mmCIF file of C-alpha atoms in Angstrom:
data_model
loop_
_atom_site.group_PDB
_atom_site.id
_atom_site.type_symbol
_atom_site.label_atom_id
_atom_site.label_comp_id
_atom_site.label_asym_id
_atom_site.label_seq_id
_atom_site.Cartn_x
_atom_site.Cartn_y
_atom_site.Cartn_z
ATOM 1 C CA MET A 1 -12.683 -45.667 -56.186
ATOM 2 C CA SER A 2 -11.901 -42.112 -54.816
ATOM 3 C CA THR A 3 -8.732 -41.691 -52.925
ATOM 4 C CA LYS A 4 -8.589 -40.808 -49.432
ATOM 5 C CA THR A 5 -5.991 -39.457 -46.961
ATOM 6 C CA VAL A 6 -5.320 -41.576 -43.946
ATOM 7 C CA ALA A 7 -3.042 -41.125 -40.854
ATOM 8 C CA PHE A 8 -1.569 -44.082 -39.108
ATOM 9 C CA PHE A 9 -0.211 -44.502 -35.650
ATOM 10 C CA GLY A 10 1.455 -47.751 -34.657
ATOM 11 C CA ALA A 11 1.789 -49.061 -38.126
ATOM 12 C CA THR A 12 5.308 -50.675 -37.455
ATOM 13 C CA GLY A 13 3.136 -53.287 -35.916
ATOM 14 C CA ASP A 14 1.742 -55.499 -38.367
ATOM 15 C CA SER A 15 -2.063 -55.188 -38.080
ATOM 16 C CA ALA A 16 -1.804 -51.505 -38.810
ATOM 17 C CA GLY A 17 1.139 -52.036 -41.116
ATOM 18 C CA PHE A 18 -0.746 -54.378 -43.492
ATOM 19 C CA CYS A 19 -3.519 -52.031 -43.660
ATOM 20 C CA LEU A 20 -1.032 -49.203 -44.460
ATOM 21 C CA ALA A 21 0.308 -51.229 -47.253
ATOM 22 C CA ALA A 22 -2.899 -51.980 -48.679
ATOM 23 C CA ALA A 23 -3.711 -48.335 -48.821
ATOM 24 C CA LEU A 24 -0.365 -47.324 -50.342
ATOM 25 C CA LYS A 25 -0.792 -49.968 -53.092
ATOM 26 C CA ALA A 26 -4.138 -48.512 -53.791
ATOM 27 C CA GLY A 27 -2.934 -45.169 -54.291
ATOM 28 C CA HIS A 28 -4.136 -43.404 -50.957
ATOM 29 C CA HIS A 29 -2.094 -40.599 -49.477
ATOM 30 C CA CYS A 30 -0.985 -41.617 -46.010
ATOM 31 C CA SER A 31 1.099 -40.236 -43.212
ATOM 32 C CA ALA A 32 2.509 -42.415 -40.433
ATOM 33 C CA LEU A 33 4.105 -41.484 -37.094
ATOM 34 C CA ALA A 34 7.240 -43.531 -36.260
ATOM 35 C CA ARG A 35 10.011 -43.295 -33.798
ATOM 36 C CA THR A 36 12.330 -44.980 -36.361
ATOM 37 C CA PRO A 37 11.252 -44.071 -39.781
ATOM 38 C CA ALA A 38 13.676 -46.521 -41.673
ATOM 39 C CA LYS A 39 12.216 -49.505 -39.619
ATOM 40 C CA LEU A 40 8.648 -48.535 -40.860
ATOM 41 C CA SER A 41 9.767 -47.965 -44.525
ATOM 42 C CA ALA A 42 11.601 -51.416 -44.388
ATOM 43 C CA SER A 43 8.339 -52.823 -43.176
ATOM 44 C CA MET A 44 6.513 -51.503 -46.029
ATOM 45 C CA THR A 45 9.097 -52.863 -48.532
ATOM 46 C CA THR A 46 8.691 -56.357 -46.942
ATOM 47 C CA LYS A 47 4.988 -56.053 -47.394
ATOM 48 C CA GLY A 48 5.380 -55.454 -50.943
ATOM 49 C CA VAL A 49 5.204 -51.801 -51.108
ATOM 50 C CA SER A 50 7.858 -50.354 -53.898
ATOM 51 C CA GLN A 51 10.028 -47.330 -52.937
ATOM 52 C CA GLU A 52 8.476 -45.561 -55.840
ATOM 53 C CA THR A 53 5.072 -45.949 -54.275
ATOM 54 C CA GLN A 54 6.428 -45.160 -50.754
ATOM 55 C CA ASP A 55 8.089 -41.904 -52.144
ATOM 56 C CA ARG A 56 4.727 -40.840 -53.931
ATOM 57 C CA TYR A 57 2.183 -41.765 -51.248
ATOM 58 C CA LEU A 58 3.715 -42.031 -47.653
ATOM 59 C CA THR A 59 4.969 -39.294 -45.380
ATOM 60 C CA ILE A 60 6.565 -40.595 -42.334
ATOM 61 C CA ILE A 61 6.573 -38.323 -39.353
ATOM 62 C CA GLN A 62 9.543 -38.854 -36.791
ATOM 63 C CA GLY A 63 8.334 -38.581 -33.278
ATOM 64 C CA ASP A 64 6.515 -40.274 -30.518
ATOM 65 C CA ILE A 65 2.937 -40.663 -29.774
ATOM 66 C CA ARG A 66 3.121 -38.387 -26.610
ATOM 67 C CA ASN A 67 4.651 -35.423 -28.489
ATOM 68 C CA SER A 68 1.595 -33.249 -29.582
ATOM 69 C CA GLU A 69 3.417 -31.396 -32.338
ATOM 70 C CA ALA A 70 4.318 -34.629 -34.123
ATOM 71 C CA VAL A 71 0.996 -36.024 -33.676
ATOM 72 C CA GLU A 72 -0.748 -33.023 -35.141
ATOM 73 C CA ARG A 73 1.602 -33.133 -38.148
ATOM 74 C CA THR A 74 0.615 -36.653 -38.857
ATOM 75 C CA LEU A 75 -3.041 -35.674 -38.882
ATOM 76 C CA VAL A 76 -2.534 -33.245 -41.695
ATOM 77 C CA ILE A 77 -1.765 -34.119 -45.320
ATOM 78 C CA ASN A 78 -1.318 -31.327 -47.937
ATOM 79 C CA GLY A 79 -2.869 -28.706 -45.685
ATOM 80 C CA ALA A 80 -6.127 -30.628 -44.930
ATOM 81 C CA VAL A 81 -7.056 -32.830 -41.988
ATOM 82 C CA VAL A 82 -7.083 -36.628 -42.862
ATOM 83 C CA ASP A 83 -10.271 -38.471 -43.771
ATOM 84 C CA THR A 84 -9.441 -41.442 -41.603
ATOM 85 C CA VAL A 85 -7.124 -42.089 -38.582
ATOM 86 C CA VAL A 86 -5.955 -45.558 -37.686
ATOM 87 C CA SER A 87 -4.465 -46.179 -34.423
ATOM 88 C CA ALA A 88 -2.828 -49.630 -33.523
ATOM 89 C CA VAL A 89 -0.364 -48.311 -30.704
ATOM 90 C CA GLY A 90 0.448 -50.692 -28.114
ATOM 91 C CA ALA A 91 3.437 -51.936 -26.038
ATOM 92 C CA THR A 92 5.460 -54.795 -27.240
ATOM 93 C CA ALA A 93 7.970 -55.108 -24.585
ATOM 94 C CA VAL A 94 6.585 -56.969 -21.373
ATOM 95 C CA LYS A 95 8.216 -57.798 -17.951
ATOM 96 C CA LEU A 96 7.426 -60.761 -15.850
ATOM 97 C CA VAL A 97 6.751 -60.163 -12.237
ATOM 98 C CA PHE A 98 6.018 -62.112 -9.041
ATOM 99 C CA SER A 99 2.390 -60.905 -8.588
ATOM 100 C CA LEU A 100 -1.099 -61.956 -9.006
ATOM 101 C CA TYR A 101 -0.967 -60.945 -12.585
ATOM 102 C CA PRO A 102 2.601 -62.001 -13.925
ATOM 103 C CA MET A 103 2.815 -60.366 -17.379
ATOM 104 C CA VAL A 104 2.992 -56.614 -17.074
ATOM 105 C CA LEU A 105 3.641 -54.146 -19.853
ATOM 106 C CA ALA A 106 6.915 -52.139 -19.846
ATOM 107 C CA ASP A 107 4.783 -49.125 -20.616
ATOM 108 C CA GLU A 108 1.511 -49.777 -18.826
ATOM 109 C CA THR A 109 -0.338 -46.738 -20.124
ATOM 110 C CA ILE A 110 0.763 -46.373 -23.799
ATOM 111 C CA CYS A 111 -2.501 -47.194 -25.284
ATOM 112 C CA ARG A 112 -4.667 -44.607 -23.259
ATOM 113 C CA ASP A 113 -1.865 -42.078 -23.687
ATOM 114 C CA ALA A 114 -1.834 -42.532 -27.322
ATOM 115 C CA MET A 115 -5.678 -42.266 -27.780
ATOM 116 C CA SER A 116 -5.655 -39.199 -25.409
ATOM 117 C CA SER A 117 -2.862 -37.536 -27.593
ATOM 118 C CA ILE A 118 -4.708 -38.240 -30.858
ATOM 119 C CA LEU A 119 -7.845 -36.841 -29.591
ATOM 120 C CA ALA A 120 -6.311 -33.860 -28.070
ATOM 121 C CA ALA A 121 -4.430 -33.256 -31.488
ATOM 122 C CA LEU A 122 -7.540 -33.782 -33.551
ATOM 123 C CA ARG A 123 -9.321 -31.021 -31.446
ATOM 124 C CA THR A 124 -6.443 -28.737 -32.361
ATOM 125 C CA VAL A 125 -6.265 -29.544 -36.021
ATOM 126 C CA THR A 126 -10.072 -29.426 -36.627
ATOM 127 C CA ALA A 127 -10.557 -26.180 -34.460
ATOM 128 C CA GLY A 128 -12.443 -23.627 -36.448
ATOM 129 C CA SER A 129 -12.717 -25.933 -39.448
ATOM 130 C CA THR A 130 -16.038 -26.644 -41.419
ATOM 131 C CA ALA A 131 -14.524 -29.691 -43.134
ATOM 132 C CA LYS A 132 -15.800 -33.091 -42.376
ATOM 133 C CA LYS A 133 -13.945 -34.684 -39.426
ATOM 134 C CA PRO A 134 -12.094 -38.001 -39.577
ATOM 135 C CA LEU A 135 -13.287 -41.263 -38.911
ATOM 136 C CA LEU A 136 -11.292 -42.933 -36.095
ATOM 137 C CA ILE A 137 -10.245 -46.588 -36.219
ATOM 138 C CA PRO A 138 -8.742 -47.734 -33.056
ATOM 139 C CA VAL A 139 -7.391 -51.337 -32.708
ATOM 140 C CA SER A 140 -8.309 -52.811 -29.422
ATOM 141 C CA THR A 141 -8.947 -56.589 -28.403
ATOM 142 C CA THR A 142 -11.646 -58.990 -27.499
ATOM 143 C CA GLY A 143 -12.202 -59.817 -23.769
ATOM 144 C CA ILE A 144 -12.991 -56.423 -22.627
ATOM 145 C CA PRO A 145 -16.599 -56.030 -24.057
ATOM 146 C CA ALA A 146 -18.224 -52.523 -23.545
ATOM 147 C CA PRO A 147 -20.550 -52.206 -20.488
ATOM 148 C CA GLY A 148 -23.645 -54.182 -20.912
ATOM 149 C CA LYS A 149 -22.567 -56.102 -23.875
ATOM 150 C CA PRO A 150 -22.195 -59.923 -23.991
ATOM 151 C CA ARG A 151 -18.879 -62.044 -23.464
ATOM 152 C CA ASP A 152 -16.920 -61.992 -26.723
ATOM 153 C CA ILE A 153 -14.443 -64.621 -26.001
ATOM 154 C CA PRO A 154 -14.838 -68.585 -25.798
ATOM 155 C CA LEU A 155 -15.289 -69.794 -22.043
ATOM 156 C CA LEU A 156 -11.870 -71.563 -22.126
ATOM 157 C CA TRP A 157 -10.338 -68.360 -22.902
ATOM 158 C CA ILE A 158 -11.453 -66.505 -19.891
ATOM 159 C CA PRO A 159 -8.774 -67.701 -17.407
ATOM 160 C CA PHE A 160 -5.968 -66.665 -20.090
ATOM 161 C CA TYR A 161 -7.398 -63.444 -20.849
ATOM 162 C CA LYS A 162 -8.372 -62.279 -17.200
ATOM 163 C CA TRP A 163 -5.001 -63.533 -15.590
ATOM 164 C CA LEU A 164 -2.145 -63.400 -18.107
ATOM 165 C CA LEU A 165 -3.445 -60.567 -20.083
ATOM 166 C CA HIS A 166 -4.697 -58.424 -17.434
ATOM 167 C CA SER A 167 -2.201 -55.676 -17.610
ATOM 168 C CA PRO A 168 -2.587 -54.932 -21.364
ATOM 169 C CA HIS A 169 -6.394 -55.338 -20.979
ATOM 170 C CA VAL A 170 -6.637 -52.552 -18.470
ATOM 171 C CA ASP A 171 -4.786 -50.224 -20.524
ATOM 172 C CA LYS A 172 -7.039 -51.186 -23.825
ATOM 173 C CA GLU A 173 -10.233 -50.684 -21.566
ATOM 174 C CA VAL A 174 -9.264 -47.348 -20.592
ATOM 175 C CA MET A 175 -8.522 -46.361 -24.252
ATOM 176 C CA ASP A 176 -11.863 -47.798 -25.257
ATOM 177 C CA SER A 177 -13.610 -45.592 -22.750
ATOM 178 C CA LEU A 178 -11.937 -42.657 -24.142
ATOM 179 C CA VAL A 179 -13.366 -43.409 -27.519
ATOM 180 C CA ARG A 180 -16.858 -43.990 -26.211
ATOM 181 C CA GLN A 181 -16.789 -40.739 -24.337
ATOM 182 C CA GLU A 182 -15.838 -38.840 -27.496
ATOM 183 C CA VAL A 183 -18.649 -40.252 -29.724
ATOM 184 C CA ARG A 184 -21.229 -39.440 -27.026
ATOM 185 C CA LYS A 185 -20.629 -35.902 -27.359
ATOM 186 C CA PRO A 186 -22.661 -33.661 -29.544
ATOM 187 C CA GLU A 187 -21.496 -33.870 -32.983
ATOM 188 C CA SER A 188 -20.448 -30.255 -32.805
ATOM 189 C CA GLU A 189 -18.134 -31.070 -29.691
ATOM 190 C CA ARG A 190 -16.470 -34.078 -31.164
ATOM 191 C CA ALA A 191 -12.892 -34.309 -32.514
ATOM 192 C CA ILE A 192 -14.068 -37.023 -34.895
ATOM 193 C CA ARG A 193 -17.193 -37.686 -36.956
ATOM 194 C CA ALA A 194 -17.562 -41.345 -35.729
ATOM 195 C CA SER A 195 -15.377 -44.434 -34.674
ATOM 196 C CA VAL A 196 -15.170 -48.092 -35.338
ATOM 197 C CA THR A 197 -13.165 -49.969 -32.717
ATOM 198 C CA VAL A 198 -11.527 -53.228 -34.260
ATOM 199 C CA ARG A 199 -11.565 -56.189 -31.810
ATOM 200 C CA PRO A 200 -9.492 -59.024 -33.200
ATOM 201 C CA SER A 201 -9.139 -62.091 -31.240
ATOM 202 C CA PHE A 202 -5.667 -63.527 -30.192
ATOM 203 C CA PHE A 203 -3.033 -63.177 -32.768
ATOM 204 C CA ALA A 204 -1.464 -66.280 -33.618
ATOM 205 C CA GLY A 205 -1.299 -68.806 -36.628
ATOM 206 C CA SER A 206 -0.948 -68.164 -40.379
ATOM 207 C CA THR A 207 -2.896 -66.097 -42.779
ATOM 208 C CA LYS A 208 -5.949 -67.421 -44.237
ATOM 209 C CA GLY A 209 -6.957 -64.329 -46.168
ATOM 210 C CA TRP A 210 -9.092 -61.401 -44.960
ATOM 211 C CA GLN A 211 -12.256 -62.804 -46.544
ATOM 212 C CA SER A 212 -12.025 -65.915 -44.317
ATOM 213 C CA LEU A 213 -12.595 -63.612 -41.175
ATOM 214 C CA LYS A 214 -15.687 -64.079 -39.129
ATOM 215 C CA VAL A 215 -17.301 -60.628 -38.287
ATOM 216 C CA GLY A 216 -19.481 -59.648 -35.369
ATOM 217 C CA THR A 217 -20.673 -56.863 -33.450
ATOM 218 C CA ASP A 218 -20.750 -55.574 -29.781
ATOM 219 C CA ASP A 219 -24.266 -56.864 -29.520
ATOM 220 C CA GLU A 220 -23.671 -60.169 -31.512
ATOM 221 C CA PRO A 221 -19.757 -60.921 -31.217
ATOM 222 C CA ALA A 222 -17.953 -63.461 -33.371
ATOM 223 C CA ARG A 223 -16.347 -65.639 -30.728
ATOM 224 C CA GLY A 224 -13.171 -67.463 -31.592
ATOM 225 C CA TYR A 225 -9.719 -68.101 -30.318
ATOM 226 C CA PHE A 226 -7.265 -66.996 -32.880
ATOM 227 C CA THR A 227 -6.893 -64.605 -35.886
ATOM 228 C CA GLU A 228 -3.874 -63.256 -37.833
ATOM 229 C CA ARG A 229 -2.234 -59.803 -38.234
ATOM 230 C CA LYS A 230 -2.152 -59.569 -42.056
ATOM 231 C CA ASP A 231 -5.739 -60.716 -42.361
ATOM 232 C CA VAL A 232 -6.927 -58.175 -39.940
ATOM 233 C CA GLY A 233 -4.939 -55.323 -41.402
ATOM 234 C CA GLU A 234 -6.144 -56.072 -44.987
ATOM 235 C CA TRP A 235 -9.761 -56.464 -43.723
ATOM 236 C CA MET A 236 -9.721 -52.970 -42.221
ATOM 237 C CA PHE A 237 -8.516 -51.498 -45.362
ATOM 238 C CA GLU A 238 -11.148 -53.249 -47.398
ATOM 239 C CA LYS A 239 -14.080 -52.625 -45.094
ATOM 240 C CA LEU A 240 -13.279 -49.422 -43.219
ATOM 241 C CA VAL A 241 -10.733 -47.514 -44.942
ATOM 242 C CA LYS A 242 -11.499 -47.907 -48.651
ATOM 243 C CA GLY A 243 -15.096 -47.063 -48.340
ATOM 244 C CA GLU A 244 -17.425 -46.310 -45.518
ATOM 245 C CA PRO A 245 -18.117 -48.971 -42.676
ATOM 246 C CA GLU A 246 -21.398 -50.654 -42.332
ATOM 247 C CA ARG A 247 -23.828 -48.841 -40.058
ATOM 248 C CA GLN A 248 -23.962 -51.581 -37.388
ATOM 249 C CA TRP A 249 -20.135 -51.068 -36.680
ATOM 250 C CA VAL A 250 -20.171 -47.418 -36.368
ATOM 251 C CA ASN A 251 -19.532 -45.940 -32.797
ATOM 252 C CA GLY A 252 -19.117 -49.415 -31.544
ATOM 253 C CA GLY A 253 -16.904 -52.598 -32.274
ATOM 254 C CA VAL A 254 -16.261 -54.745 -34.944
ATOM 255 C CA HIS A 255 -15.212 -58.308 -33.716
ATOM 256 C CA LEU A 256 -12.853 -60.336 -36.067
ATOM 257 C CA THR A 257 -11.919 -64.027 -35.643
ATOM 258 C CA HIS A 258 -10.983 -67.078 -37.587
#
């Protein structure tokens, strides 16, 4: 297996975090943007990545996703633009308000801002280069299918998704549209060579192993209620990072559920 270079955003969260851990254990050189590097390093230790492996294969860039210089630094390893970019940036803090939609993110535009920042930085670091552009792997969600695509959640999930999760889904939906706009451009104008948007169902429950995940596409989604972060993260590594993604996932979405 040839080694790759991979940039991670939002790896303190566990879906991208388990993907990063798997990549490091396999000997891939990785960079990760983190506001608190010690927190990310501790997370890798908890996930079974030795300090020796972290020192050898992981570069942590301290900074914020809205800081262009920090994002650009994360996208380059050993003087070359990375092969793959994984983004699972999202808001963890929520505020409950008295309104039609009671759960509102403390940072309501974090996902769209992160994707805008990553794409802008990629345009900068790939400008004038003839090297192969990276594959982009954003982590989104079910419940917001692309225009013209079928429902991807069970019927009983619709009230929960459309009401309680309205605010985070609006942000994810804008993020998804930015990715779709990018891959519709001529290849010479893109900041990326392709994308695969990961759409896991609601995170809950215990790990069952990445091999147990049901996998669907935008056209034929795998509908389910729950999945688990470790399983999704390790599936991402095995199916998207370690090798090349299957053709039916490219420039679309892959749906994961248990």
